[in-house]
Amino acid sequence: MYLNKVQLIGRLVDDPEAKTLQNGNQFSKFRFATNKKRKTAEDISQFYNIVVWDKFHASFANQYLKKGDLVFLEGELVFKNFQDKNGENRQSTEIHINQGVVQSLKNNQGTQAGLPPRQSSNVRDADTENHGSYSIS
């Protein structure tokens, strides 16, 4: 048995960017940061490239997630080898959300498996900050 699972809590560094491959597959990309608090020195920040796959989940990320949002992510670590514009061999590391979880920690609003956001008595319908969560199965 093998396990490749990453869980992070942090903030979006930028708004998600919708992308479409030549074959029509849609995905969303964004950068993500975590901070480690230290008492004796400056905080340590780590930055990650996040890719959310498929049309439904990519559109969810684009609709509900915004720069600065505090989010819980669960996905898998992916290493990619490629050649840059100058022909140099490069490697990148991404976290792919294709069978994982993205959950906004801003409020209790959310969706599970594509259902519409749940309404609670403390959230107004006109609230423009309705962020959510989804679980991919």
CSV table of N, CA and C in Angstrom, one decimal, residues 11-12 14-16 59-72 102-112 115-120 123-134:
chain,number,residue,atom,x,y,z
A,11,ARG,N,-3.0,30.4,3.7
A,11,ARG,CA,-3.7,31.5,2.9
A,11,ARG,C,-3.4,31.4,1.4
A,12,LEU,N,-4.3,31.8,0.6
A,12,LEU,CA,-4.1,31.9,-0.8
A,12,LEU,C,-3.2,33.2,-1.0
A,14,ASP,N,-2.7,34.4,-4.1
A,14,ASP,CA,-3.3,35.1,-5.2
A,14,ASP,C,-4.7,34.4,-5.5
A,15,ASP,N,-5.5,35.1,-6.3
A,15,ASP,CA,-6.8,34.5,-6.7
A,15,ASP,C,-6.6,33.3,-7.6
A,16,PRO,N,-7.4,32.3,-7.5
A,16,PRO,CA,-7.3,31.2,-8.4
A,16,PRO,C,-7.4,31.6,-9.9
A,59,SER,N,-14.1,25.3,-11.1
A,59,SER,CA,-15.0,26.5,-11.1
A,59,SER,C,-15.4,26.8,-9.6
A,60,PHE,N,-15.5,25.7,-8.8
A,60,PHE,CA,-15.8,26.0,-7.4
A,60,PHE,C,-14.7,26.8,-6.8
A,61,ALA,N,-13.4,26.4,-7.0
A,61,ALA,CA,-12.3,27.2,-6.4
A,61,ALA,C,-12.3,28.6,-6.9
A,62,ASN,N,-12.6,28.8,-8.2
A,62,ASN,CA,-12.6,30.1,-8.8
A,62,ASN,C,-13.7,31.0,-8.2
A,63,GLN,N,-14.8,30.4,-7.9
A,63,GLN,CA,-16.0,31.1,-7.4
A,63,GLN,C,-15.8,31.4,-5.9
A,64,TYR,N,-15.4,30.5,-5.1
A,64,TYR,CA,-15.4,30.6,-3.7
A,64,TYR,C,-14.1,31.1,-3.0
A,65,LEU,N,-13.0,30.8,-3.6
A,65,LEU,CA,-11.7,31.1,-3.0
A,65,LEU,C,-11.1,32.4,-3.6
A,66,LYS,N,-10.6,33.2,-2.7
A,66,LYS,CA,-10.0,34.5,-3.1
A,66,LYS,C,-8.7,34.7,-2.3
A,67,LYS,N,-7.8,35.6,-2.9
A,67,LYS,CA,-6.6,35.9,-2.3
A,67,LYS,C,-6.8,36.3,-0.8
A,68,GLY,N,-5.9,35.7,0.0
A,68,GLY,CA,-5.9,36.0,1.5
A,68,GLY,C,-6.8,35.1,2.3
A,69,ASP,N,-7.7,34.3,1.7
A,69,ASP,CA,-8.6,33.4,2.4
A,69,ASP,C,-7.7,32.4,3.2
A,70,LEU,N,-8.2,32.1,4.4
A,70,LEU,CA,-7.6,31.0,5.2
A,70,LEU,C,-8.3,29.7,4.8
A,71,VAL,N,-7.5,28.7,4.4
A,71,VAL,CA,-8.1,27.5,3.7
A,71,VAL,C,-7.4,26.3,4.2
A,72,PHE,N,-8.2,25.2,4.4
A,72,PHE,CA,-7.6,23.9,4.6
A,72,PHE,C,-7.6,23.1,3.3
A,102,VAL,N,-10.9,20.9,-0.2
A,102,VAL,CA,-10.6,22.3,0.0
A,102,VAL,C,-11.7,22.9,0.8
A,103,GLN,N,-11.3,23.5,1.9
A,103,GLN,CA,-12.3,24.0,2.8
A,103,GLN,C,-11.9,25.4,3.3
A,104,SER,N,-12.8,26.4,3.1
A,104,SER,CA,-12.6,27.7,3.6
A,104,SER,C,-12.8,27.7,5.1
A,105,LEU,N,-11.9,28.3,5.9
A,105,LEU,CA,-12.0,28.3,7.3
A,105,LEU,C,-12.6,29.7,7.8
A,106,LYS,N,-13.1,30.5,6.9
A,106,LYS,CA,-13.7,31.8,7.2
A,106,LYS,C,-15.0,31.7,7.9
A,107,ASN,N,-15.8,30.7,7.5
A,107,ASN,CA,-17.1,30.5,8.2
A,107,ASN,C,-17.5,29.1,8.0
A,108,ASN,N,-18.7,28.7,8.5
A,108,ASN,CA,-19.2,27.3,8.4
A,108,ASN,C,-19.9,27.0,7.1
A,109,GLN,N,-20.0,28.0,6.2
A,109,GLN,CA,-20.6,27.8,4.9
A,109,GLN,C,-19.8,26.7,4.1
A,110,GLY,N,-20.5,26.0,3.3
A,110,GLY,CA,-19.7,25.1,2.5
A,110,GLY,C,-20.6,24.1,1.7
A,111,THR,N,-20.0,23.4,0.8
A,111,THR,CA,-20.7,22.4,0.1
A,111,THR,C,-19.9,21.1,0.2
A,112,GLN,N,-20.7,20.0,0.2
A,112,GLN,CA,-20.1,18.7,0.3
A,112,GLN,C,-20.5,18.0,-1.0
A,115,LEU,N,-23.0,19.9,-3.5
A,115,LEU,CA,-24.3,20.5,-3.1
A,115,LEU,C,-24.2,22.0,-2.8
A,116,PRO,N,-25.3,22.7,-3.0
A,116,PRO,CA,-25.2,24.2,-2.8
A,116,PRO,C,-24.8,24.5,-1.3
A,117,PRO,N,-24.3,25.7,-1.1
A,117,PRO,CA,-23.9,26.1,0.3
A,117,PRO,C,-25.1,26.0,1.2
A,118,ARG,N,-24.7,25.5,2.4
A,118,ARG,CA,-25.8,25.4,3.5
A,118,ARG,C,-26.0,26.8,4.1
A,119,GLN,N,-27.2,27.1,4.3
A,119,GLN,CA,-27.6,28.4,5.0
A,119,GLN,C,-27.7,28.1,6.5
A,120,SER,N,-27.2,29.0,7.3
A,120,SER,CA,-27.3,28.9,8.7
A,120,SER,C,-27.9,30.3,9.2
A,123,VAL,N,-25.9,33.6,8.9
A,123,VAL,CA,-25.3,34.1,7.7
A,123,VAL,C,-26.5,34.6,6.8
A,124,ARG,N,-26.3,35.9,6.4
A,124,ARG,CA,-27.3,36.5,5.5
A,124,ARG,C,-27.2,36.1,4.1
A,125,ASP,N,-28.3,36.0,3.4
A,125,ASP,CA,-28.3,35.6,2.0
A,125,ASP,C,-27.5,36.6,1.1
A,126,ALA,N,-27.4,37.8,1.5
A,126,ALA,CA,-26.7,38.9,0.8
A,126,ALA,C,-25.2,38.9,1.1
A,127,ASP,N,-24.8,38.0,2.0
A,127,ASP,CA,-23.4,38.0,2.4
A,127,ASP,C,-22.5,37.7,1.2
A,128,THR,N,-21.7,38.6,0.7
A,128,THR,CA,-20.9,38.4,-0.4
A,128,THR,C,-19.6,37.6,-0.1
A,129,GLU,N,-19.4,37.3,1.2
A,129,GLU,CA,-18.2,36.6,1.6
A,129,GLU,C,-18.5,35.1,1.8
A,130,ASN,N,-19.5,34.6,1.2
A,130,ASN,CA,-19.9,33.2,1.4
A,130,ASN,C,-18.8,32.3,0.7
A,131,HIS,N,-17.9,31.8,1.4
A,131,HIS,CA,-16.9,30.9,0.9
A,131,HIS,C,-17.3,29.5,1.3
A,132,GLY,N,-16.8,28.5,0.7
A,132,GLY,CA,-17.3,27.2,1.0
A,132,GLY,C,-16.2,26.2,1.0
A,133,SER,N,-16.7,24.9,1.0
A,133,SER,CA,-15.7,23.8,1.0
A,133,SER,C,-16.3,22.7,0.1
A,134,TYR,N,-15.5,21.9,-0.4
A,134,TYR,CA,-16.0,20.7,-1.1
A,134,TYR,C,-15.1,19.6,-0.9
